[in-house]
Short mmCIF file of C-alpha atoms in Angstrom, two decimals:
data_model
loop_
_atom_site.label_atom_id
_atom_site.label_comp_id
_atom_site.label_asym_id
_atom_site.label_seq_id
_atom_site.Cartn_x
_atom_site.Cartn_y
_atom_site.Cartn_z
CA MET A 267 10.83 -3.61 33.99
CA HIS A 268 8.37 -0.96 32.90
CA HIS A 269 9.70 1.90 30.92
CA GLU A 270 7.80 5.13 30.83
CA VAL A 271 7.69 6.76 27.37
CA SER A 272 7.10 10.51 27.38
CA VAL A 273 4.01 11.98 25.51
CA GLY A 274 6.31 13.99 23.47
CA VAL A 275 8.24 11.13 22.20
CA THR A 276 5.02 9.13 21.51
CA LEU A 277 3.71 12.11 19.44
CA LEU A 278 7.09 12.36 17.63
CA LEU A 279 6.99 8.66 16.73
CA ILE A 280 3.35 8.90 15.46
CA ALA A 281 4.38 11.86 13.31
CA VAL A 282 7.17 9.84 11.86
CA VAL A 283 4.90 6.92 10.94
CA LEU A 284 2.34 9.19 9.38
CA VAL A 285 4.91 11.13 7.34
CA VAL A 286 6.60 7.86 6.16
CA ALA A 287 3.27 6.31 5.31
CA LYS A 288 2.35 9.40 3.21
CA LEU A 289 5.87 9.65 1.50
CA SER A 290 5.46 6.02 0.44
CA ALA A 291 2.36 7.10 -1.64
CA PHE A 292 4.96 7.81 -4.41
CA LEU A 293 4.46 4.08 -5.40
CA GLU A 294 0.99 5.36 -6.84
CA ARG A 295 2.89 6.98 -9.69
CA PHE A 296 3.93 3.47 -10.69
CA GLY A 297 0.34 2.27 -10.61
CA GLN A 298 0.59 0.60 -7.16
CA PRO A 299 -1.98 0.96 -4.43
CA PRO A 300 -1.06 3.14 -1.34
CA VAL A 301 -1.46 0.18 1.04
CA LEU A 302 1.52 -1.51 -0.64
CA GLY A 303 3.69 1.57 0.03
CA GLU A 304 2.63 1.64 3.66
CA LEU A 305 3.33 -1.97 4.17
CA LEU A 306 6.87 -1.67 2.50
CA ALA A 307 7.67 1.49 4.46
CA GLY A 308 6.82 -0.46 7.57
CA VAL A 309 9.15 -3.37 6.54
CA LEU A 310 11.98 -0.85 5.84
CA LEU A 311 11.51 0.87 9.20
CA GLY A 312 11.25 -2.28 11.28
CA ASN A 313 14.56 -3.64 9.81
CA LEU A 314 16.85 -0.61 9.68
CA TYR A 315 18.17 -1.77 13.21
CA LEU A 316 20.22 -4.37 11.04
CA VAL A 317 22.24 -1.49 9.73
CA GLY A 318 22.74 0.12 13.14
CA ILE A 319 19.80 2.58 12.95
CA THR A 320 17.64 2.03 16.12
CA PHE A 321 15.67 5.29 16.20
CA PHE A 322 12.56 3.53 15.11
CA GLU A 323 12.74 0.52 17.33
CA PRO A 324 10.56 2.17 20.23
CA ILE A 325 7.68 2.31 17.85
CA LYS A 326 7.43 -1.49 17.95
CA GLU A 327 7.04 -1.53 21.80
CA ASN A 328 4.95 1.72 22.09
CA ALA A 329 1.59 0.56 23.48
CA ILE A 330 -0.14 3.68 22.37
CA ILE A 331 1.00 3.38 18.76
CA GLN A 332 0.06 -0.33 18.84
CA PHE A 333 -3.33 0.56 20.04
CA MET A 334 -3.68 3.29 17.44
CA ALA A 335 -2.84 0.71 14.73
CA GLU A 336 -5.50 -1.68 15.99
CA LEU A 337 -8.02 1.08 16.07
CA GLY A 338 -6.96 1.89 12.46
CA VAL A 339 -7.99 -1.39 11.04
CA VAL A 340 -11.29 -1.08 13.19
CA ILE A 341 -12.04 2.19 11.56
CA LEU A 342 -11.16 0.97 8.15
CA LEU A 343 -13.53 -1.98 8.33
CA PHE A 344 -16.24 0.36 9.78
CA GLN A 345 -15.72 2.57 6.91
CA VAL A 346 -16.06 -0.35 4.38
CA GLY A 347 -19.22 -1.45 6.18
CA LEU A 348 -20.67 2.18 5.80
CA GLU A 349 -20.05 1.99 2.01
CA THR A 350 -21.48 -1.35 1.63
CA ASN A 351 -25.19 -1.86 1.11
CA ILE A 352 -26.71 -4.55 3.27
CA ARG A 353 -29.15 -5.68 0.59
CA ASP A 354 -26.43 -6.02 -2.03
CA MET A 355 -24.54 -8.09 0.50
CA ALA A 356 -27.57 -10.36 1.07
CA ARG A 357 -27.87 -10.95 -2.58
CA VAL A 358 -24.50 -12.69 -2.86
CA GLY A 359 -25.03 -14.48 0.54
CA ILE A 360 -24.91 -18.00 -1.03
CA ARG A 361 -21.89 -17.27 -3.20
CA ALA A 362 -20.06 -15.67 -0.25
CA PHE A 363 -20.72 -18.83 1.92
CA LEU A 364 -19.39 -21.17 -0.72
CA VAL A 365 -16.30 -19.05 -1.28
CA ALA A 366 -15.60 -18.91 2.40
CA THR A 367 -16.25 -22.72 2.81
CA VAL A 368 -13.77 -23.60 0.01
CA GLY A 369 -11.35 -21.01 1.14
CA VAL A 370 -11.30 -22.52 4.71
CA ILE A 371 -11.48 -26.34 3.77
CA ALA A 372 -8.93 -26.26 0.89
CA PRO A 373 -5.96 -24.42 2.79
CA PHE A 374 -6.66 -26.42 5.99
CA VAL A 375 -6.36 -29.74 4.16
CA LEU A 376 -3.33 -28.53 2.16
CA GLY A 377 -1.48 -27.44 5.38
CA THR A 378 -2.43 -30.21 7.72
CA TYR A 379 -2.22 -33.34 5.49
CA LEU A 380 -0.21 -32.51 2.50
CA VAL A 381 2.26 -29.54 2.54
CA GLY A 382 3.07 -29.83 6.38
CA PRO A 383 4.02 -33.27 6.54
CA TRP A 384 5.87 -33.08 3.10
CA LEU A 385 7.84 -30.04 3.70
CA MET A 386 8.41 -30.40 7.64
CA PRO A 387 8.35 -34.18 8.38
CA GLY A 388 8.64 -35.47 11.75
CA LEU A 389 6.49 -32.88 13.70
CA GLU A 390 3.68 -33.75 16.00
CA SER A 391 0.19 -33.99 14.39
CA HIS A 392 -0.97 -31.13 16.59
CA THR A 393 1.57 -28.82 14.85
CA TYR A 394 0.34 -29.81 11.50
CA LEU A 395 -3.20 -29.05 12.60
CA PHE A 396 -2.10 -25.45 13.68
CA LEU A 397 -0.24 -25.01 10.37
CA GLY A 398 -3.42 -25.89 8.60
CA ALA A 399 -5.43 -23.67 10.91
CA THR A 400 -3.10 -20.64 10.14
CA LEU A 401 -3.55 -21.15 6.35
CA THR A 402 -7.24 -20.75 6.84
CA ALA A 403 -6.98 -17.15 7.98
CA THR A 404 -8.05 -14.19 5.88
CA SER A 405 -7.19 -10.47 6.67
CA VAL A 406 -9.89 -8.66 4.89
CA GLY A 407 -8.40 -5.17 5.86
CA ILE A 408 -5.78 -5.29 3.17
CA THR A 409 -8.18 -6.41 0.42
CA ALA A 410 -10.81 -3.93 1.55
CA ARG A 411 -8.22 -1.07 1.39
CA VAL A 412 -7.28 -2.12 -2.21
CA PHE A 413 -11.00 -2.17 -3.29
CA ARG A 414 -11.62 1.14 -1.56
CA ASP A 415 -8.36 2.83 -3.20
CA LEU A 416 -9.60 1.72 -6.66
CA GLY A 417 -13.24 2.63 -6.21
CA PHE A 418 -14.25 -1.06 -6.58
CA LEU A 419 -16.26 -1.48 -3.36
CA GLN A 420 -19.52 -1.50 -5.14
CA SER A 421 -18.69 -4.37 -7.41
CA GLN A 422 -20.28 -7.84 -7.11
CA GLU A 423 -16.71 -9.27 -6.64
CA ALA A 424 -16.02 -6.86 -3.58
CA ARG A 425 -19.38 -7.86 -1.94
CA ILE A 426 -18.67 -11.67 -2.21
CA VAL A 427 -15.12 -11.13 -0.84
CA LEU A 428 -16.35 -9.03 2.06
CA GLY A 429 -19.18 -11.45 2.84
CA ALA A 430 -16.94 -14.40 2.64
CA ALA A 431 -14.31 -12.77 4.84
CA VAL A 432 -16.84 -12.39 7.67
CA ILE A 433 -18.07 -16.09 7.25
CA ASP A 434 -14.28 -17.08 7.00
CA ASP A 435 -13.75 -15.33 10.31
CA VAL A 436 -16.54 -17.42 11.93
CA MET A 437 -15.21 -20.56 10.44
CA GLY A 438 -11.60 -19.62 11.41
CA LEU A 439 -12.72 -19.06 15.06
CA VAL A 440 -14.29 -22.51 15.01
CA ILE A 441 -11.25 -24.15 13.74
CA LEU A 442 -8.97 -22.31 16.03
CA ALA A 443 -11.04 -23.10 19.03
CA VAL A 444 -11.31 -26.78 18.07
CA VAL A 445 -7.60 -27.27 17.29
CA SER A 446 -6.65 -25.46 20.63
CA ALA A 447 -9.04 -27.73 22.57
CA ILE A 448 -7.52 -30.81 20.91
CA VAL A 449 -4.11 -29.67 21.97
CA THR A 450 -4.98 -28.73 25.53
CA VAL A 451 -7.76 -31.23 26.38
CA GLY A 452 -6.87 -34.00 23.77
CA SER A 453 -10.42 -33.87 22.37
CA VAL A 454 -13.42 -31.64 21.71
CA SER A 455 -17.04 -32.56 21.68
CA ALA A 456 -19.57 -31.80 18.96
CA LEU A 457 -21.59 -29.78 21.54
CA ASP A 458 -18.60 -27.41 21.95
CA VAL A 459 -18.22 -26.81 18.30
CA GLY A 460 -22.00 -26.21 18.11
CA VAL A 461 -21.87 -23.66 20.89
CA ILE A 462 -19.09 -21.66 19.15
CA ILE A 463 -21.01 -21.78 15.76
CA LEU A 464 -24.24 -20.72 17.44
CA LYS A 465 -22.71 -17.74 19.34
CA ALA A 466 -21.06 -16.51 16.06
CA LEU A 467 -24.20 -16.77 14.08
CA ALA A 468 -26.23 -15.16 16.86
CA PHE A 469 -24.02 -12.24 16.95
CA LEU A 470 -24.06 -11.66 13.21
CA ALA A 471 -27.88 -12.03 12.87
CA GLY A 472 -28.40 -9.90 15.98
CA ALA A 473 -25.96 -7.25 14.73
CA VAL A 474 -27.99 -6.88 11.58
CA LEU A 475 -31.69 -7.10 12.93
CA LEU A 476 -31.22 -5.41 16.28
CA GLY A 477 -28.65 -2.95 15.13
CA GLN A 478 -30.91 -1.40 12.56
CA MET A 479 -33.67 -0.99 15.08
CA VAL A 480 -31.44 0.50 17.89
CA ALA A 481 -29.74 2.79 15.42
CA SER A 482 -32.91 4.24 14.33
CA TRP A 483 -34.13 4.69 17.90
CA LEU A 484 -30.89 6.13 19.07
CA GLY A 485 -30.68 8.39 16.22
CA ARG A 486 -34.06 9.96 17.02
CA ILE A 487 -33.21 10.29 20.70
CA LEU A 488 -29.77 11.95 20.23
CA ALA A 489 -31.32 14.23 17.56
CA LYS A 490 -33.50 15.71 20.20
CA ILE A 491 -30.46 16.85 22.25
CA ASN A 492 -28.42 18.11 19.32
CA THR A 493 -28.66 17.71 15.56
CA GLY A 494 -25.13 18.77 14.64
CA SER A 495 -22.33 16.89 12.97
CA GLY A 496 -20.66 16.29 16.34
CA MET A 497 -23.71 14.27 17.70
CA LYS A 498 -23.92 12.36 14.35
CA PHE A 499 -20.16 11.49 14.46
CA THR A 500 -20.48 10.28 18.07
CA LEU A 501 -23.47 8.06 17.30
CA ALA A 502 -21.74 6.50 14.40
CA ILE A 503 -18.23 5.99 15.96
CA ALA A 504 -19.82 4.68 19.39
CA PHE A 505 -21.99 2.24 17.43
CA GLY A 506 -18.84 0.92 15.66
CA PHE A 507 -16.76 0.54 18.83
CA ILE A 508 -19.71 -1.13 20.76
CA PHE A 509 -20.21 -3.70 18.02
CA ALA A 510 -16.29 -4.32 17.88
CA TYR A 511 -16.40 -4.98 21.65
CA LEU A 512 -19.40 -7.32 21.29
CA ALA A 513 -17.62 -9.27 18.52
CA GLU A 514 -14.54 -9.74 20.67
CA LEU A 515 -16.68 -10.79 23.62
CA ILE A 516 -17.89 -13.85 21.85
CA GLY A 517 -14.45 -14.56 20.34
CA LEU A 518 -14.80 -13.03 16.85
CA ALA A 519 -12.31 -10.37 15.66
CA PRO A 520 -13.27 -6.85 16.74
CA ILE A 521 -13.04 -5.82 12.92
CA VAL A 522 -16.08 -8.19 12.27
CA GLY A 523 -18.20 -6.20 14.61
CA ALA A 524 -17.05 -2.95 13.14
CA PHE A 525 -17.88 -4.01 9.78
CA ALA A 526 -21.33 -5.19 10.96
CA ALA A 527 -21.88 -1.88 12.57
CA GLY A 528 -21.11 0.14 9.36
CA LEU A 529 -23.29 -2.30 7.46
CA VAL A 530 -26.46 -1.52 9.54
CA LEU A 531 -25.92 2.23 9.84
CA ASP A 532 -27.97 3.44 6.88
CA ALA A 533 -28.37 7.03 5.85
CA VAL A 534 -32.00 6.79 7.15
CA HIS A 535 -30.73 6.54 10.67
CA PHE A 536 -29.33 10.22 10.52
CA GLU A 537 -32.42 11.89 8.85
CA SER A 538 -33.17 13.72 12.11
CA PHE A 539 -29.78 15.30 12.13
CA GLU A 540 -28.78 18.48 10.18
CA ASN A 541 -27.45 18.21 6.57
CA PRO A 542 -23.87 18.97 5.71
CA ARG A 543 -23.31 22.85 5.94
CA VAL A 544 -22.61 23.12 2.11
CA VAL A 545 -25.92 21.28 1.29
CA SER A 546 -27.99 23.52 3.71
CA GLU A 547 -26.39 26.69 2.28
CA ILE A 548 -27.29 25.54 -1.38
CA TYR A 549 -30.81 24.64 -0.33
CA HIS A 550 -31.16 28.11 1.24
CA GLU A 551 -29.99 29.87 -1.94
CA ILE A 552 -32.27 27.74 -4.13
CA LYS A 553 -35.27 28.81 -1.93
CA GLU A 554 -34.16 32.38 -1.51
CA HIS A 555 -33.82 33.04 -5.18
CA ASN A 556 -36.70 30.75 -6.21
CA ILE A 557 -34.31 28.87 -8.72
CA GLN A 558 -36.22 26.47 -10.88
CA ASN A 559 -34.98 23.22 -12.63
CA VAL A 560 -32.66 22.13 -9.95
CA SER A 561 -33.47 18.37 -10.13
CA GLN A 562 -29.82 17.45 -10.89
CA ILE A 563 -28.45 19.72 -8.25
CA GLU A 564 -30.83 18.23 -5.70
CA LYS A 565 -29.70 14.75 -6.70
CA ILE A 566 -26.12 15.71 -6.02
CA MET A 567 -27.04 17.27 -2.72
CA LYS A 568 -28.99 14.21 -1.62
CA HIS A 569 -26.09 11.98 -2.56
CA HIS A 570 -23.70 14.19 -0.20
CA SER A 571 -26.34 14.26 2.47
CA HIS A 572 -26.39 10.45 2.54
CA ARG A 573 -22.56 10.31 2.37
CA HIS A 574 -22.10 12.83 5.13
CA ILE A 575 -21.38 10.26 7.83
CA GLU A 576 -18.67 8.63 5.66
CA ASP A 577 -17.12 11.99 5.11
CA ILE A 578 -16.89 12.92 8.82
CA ILE A 579 -15.37 9.40 9.68
CA GLU A 580 -12.87 9.79 6.75
CA PRO A 581 -10.36 12.16 8.58
CA VAL A 582 -10.20 9.63 11.37
CA GLY A 583 -9.32 6.90 8.93
CA MET A 584 -6.74 9.18 7.40
CA LEU A 585 -5.03 9.42 10.70
CA LEU A 586 -5.24 5.77 11.99
CA THR A 587 -5.44 3.49 9.04
CA PRO A 588 -1.91 4.08 7.65
CA ILE A 589 -0.48 3.52 11.12
CA PHE A 590 -1.99 0.11 11.10
CA PHE A 591 -0.38 -0.87 7.67
CA VAL A 592 3.07 0.64 8.63
CA ILE A 593 2.96 -1.31 12.01
CA THR A 594 1.96 -4.43 10.27
CA GLY A 595 5.03 -4.00 7.92
CA MET A 596 7.40 -3.31 10.82
CA SER A 597 6.40 -6.77 12.40
CA VAL A 598 8.16 -8.42 9.54
CA GLN A 599 11.55 -9.63 10.27
CA ILE A 600 13.78 -9.73 7.21
CA THR A 601 16.18 -12.00 8.87
CA ALA A 602 13.74 -14.83 8.49
CA LEU A 603 14.34 -14.73 4.89
CA LEU A 604 18.03 -15.04 5.40
CA ASN A 605 17.85 -18.68 6.46
CA PRO A 606 17.75 -20.77 3.15
CA SER A 607 16.10 -23.81 4.72
CA VAL A 608 13.30 -21.74 6.35
CA LEU A 609 12.89 -19.65 3.21
CA MET A 610 12.40 -22.77 0.96
CA VAL A 611 9.83 -24.27 3.32
CA ALA A 612 8.09 -20.95 3.65
CA LEU A 613 7.85 -20.61 -0.18
CA GLY A 614 6.16 -23.95 -0.34
CA PHE A 615 3.67 -22.86 2.45
CA THR A 616 3.07 -19.62 0.69
CA ILE A 617 2.17 -21.38 -2.70
CA ALA A 618 -0.20 -23.65 -0.55
CA ALA A 619 -1.67 -20.54 1.06
CA PHE A 620 -2.21 -18.76 -2.35
CA VAL A 621 -3.63 -21.91 -4.06
CA GLY A 622 -5.90 -22.65 -1.10
CA LYS A 623 -7.63 -19.19 -1.31
CA VAL A 624 -7.42 -18.69 -5.09
CA VAL A 625 -9.49 -21.85 -5.77
CA ALA A 626 -12.25 -20.49 -3.61
CA GLY A 627 -12.82 -18.03 -6.35
CA LEU A 628 -13.94 -20.87 -8.66
CA VAL A 629 -17.31 -21.24 -6.82
CA ALA A 630 -18.10 -17.39 -6.88
CA GLY A 631 -20.58 -17.68 -9.76
CA ASN A 632 -20.76 -15.38 -12.76
CA VAL A 633 -18.22 -12.89 -11.66
CA ASP A 634 -14.44 -12.46 -12.06
CA LYS A 635 -13.20 -15.45 -10.15
CA GLN A 636 -9.65 -14.24 -10.10
CA ILE A 637 -10.58 -11.06 -8.13
CA VAL A 638 -12.60 -13.11 -5.69
CA GLY A 639 -9.84 -15.74 -5.23
CA TRP A 640 -7.02 -13.28 -4.87
CA GLY A 641 -9.14 -11.08 -2.55
CA MET A 642 -9.10 -13.85 0.00
CA VAL A 643 -5.42 -14.44 -0.03
CA PRO A 644 -3.92 -11.97 2.50
CA ARG A 645 -3.29 -13.60 5.97
CA GLY A 646 -2.06 -10.37 7.65
CA GLU A 647 -2.38 -10.03 11.34
CA VAL A 648 -5.08 -12.83 11.55
CA GLY A 649 -2.53 -15.38 10.43
CA LEU A 650 -0.03 -14.12 12.96
CA ILE A 651 -2.67 -14.30 15.75
CA PHE A 652 -3.33 -17.91 14.84
CA ALA A 653 0.46 -18.74 14.91
CA ALA A 654 0.94 -16.83 18.24
CA THR A 655 -1.83 -18.98 19.69
CA GLY A 656 0.03 -22.17 18.54
CA ARG A 657 3.33 -20.83 19.89
CA ALA A 658 1.68 -20.04 23.32
CA LEU A 659 0.33 -23.55 23.43
CA GLY A 660 3.88 -24.93 22.78
CA VAL A 661 3.10 -26.74 19.57
CA ILE A 662 4.77 -24.21 17.33
CA ASP A 663 8.57 -23.53 17.64
CA ASP A 664 10.59 -20.56 16.54
CA ALA A 665 11.40 -22.18 13.08
CA THR A 666 7.89 -22.94 12.31
CA PHE A 667 6.80 -19.64 13.61
CA SER A 668 9.36 -18.05 11.11
CA VAL A 669 7.88 -20.17 8.16
CA ILE A 670 4.39 -18.71 9.12
CA VAL A 671 5.76 -15.23 9.24
CA VAL A 672 7.41 -15.31 5.83
CA MET A 673 4.12 -16.87 4.40
CA VAL A 674 2.05 -13.97 6.03
CA LEU A 675 4.65 -11.46 4.66
CA LEU A 676 4.50 -12.54 1.21
CA SER A 677 0.67 -12.98 1.06
CA THR A 678 0.38 -9.52 2.55
CA LEU A 679 2.75 -7.81 0.19
CA LEU A 680 2.01 -9.58 -3.11
CA THR A 681 -1.77 -9.62 -2.94
CA PRO A 682 -2.28 -5.75 -3.29
CA LEU A 683 0.15 -5.85 -6.23
CA ILE A 684 -1.68 -8.76 -8.08
CA LEU A 685 -5.20 -7.75 -7.14
CA THR A 686 -4.58 -4.08 -8.35
CA ASN A 687 -3.25 -5.23 -11.71
CA ILE A 688 -6.37 -7.71 -12.21
CA ILE A 689 -8.73 -4.99 -11.09
CA ARG A 690 -7.21 -2.29 -13.24
CA ARG A 691 -7.42 -4.66 -16.34
CA LYS A 692 -11.16 -5.28 -15.58
CA LEU A 693 -11.96 -1.62 -15.12
CA ALA A 694 -10.22 -0.77 -18.39
CA VAL A 695 -12.63 -3.04 -20.13
CA GLN A 696 -15.81 -2.51 -17.92
CA PRO A 697 -16.05 0.24 -15.28
CA VAL A 698 -18.02 -0.52 -12.12
CA ALA A 699 -21.59 0.87 -12.24
CA GLN A 700 -22.17 3.27 -9.26
#
């Protein structure tokens, strides 16, 4: 039966989520990233029903808030793409590919052939395949947020992780499609696998090549209609959403499309538009008063002009991104931790999940291998999507699903903590060059 939820109640619940997310930022005083506070706040809200407080339960079922959460992670990856230089990404392409390949093969083999049969004997081979597939997932949203919060997005390590995460998503898509086909049909042809890979690669190549041309052309056309910030914002955000849609259309995660869109939207595509108001006013004053020796001021203004698109997207991210992390935390059921047998098996899987990704950092080349390896660890919503697919196909039961949920929870909550400490130690010795 469908229950109508009033607009007022939904707005109240959104306000609650936002305030709780912001209050959780007190963890920053203890040197922890804001994302950890948002995840833990979500875990707390999502489990208050256990002590009789049910006020927050409607948040879990509210379709509007769930959509805002999904939109939040799309905006986050779009922002990360905007702040990432495509040429810098290309320079680490080979290393990103190696990291992604090891980061998919190692956990898949561990889950399917070693940890699965050892910790959960007697299950069907299809179940072990799905357990292995679930361990291959990477949720780059959490790592990207940690990098962004710490001002680490311009580092070599961040570029490798972001590049590897995109490749990882393509490989994960292939594994999920192949395993699902084996379960439903009993086999899968090499041609089917080839088609999936070609579609994914065609999208990524097309996004980069066509995206840059279309963005330039669109920018010039729209600037003839209006050169204000509103038109600039609309061009950018629509570009991000269209790419997210196209990614989903071929079976990739929408966040991969959003990241690709941000990656191709260079400052040059917005040159036909007005500068930020503050930059225009300073230029006017310099010209009006014939001020000389302003090279440093002009350098600062140019930087802010180039960053303007990121600045006008920022408030949207401030609204939506915390909702995603709080909602992700709310999906965690602490009751899964109360079953000792489930917990012990889940801990074994979590260790395999950590090891399978951390070893991927070993092939990252001459960078901090720990940061790259740990950056690939969070499973987040991607791991849950894999598990939900297995449950829908009838090869993953409730107990196995609980094991996966605990693994996802621990990899999601512990990674920001570990990653932040490693990065802070590195920054103390060697700050990132901007």
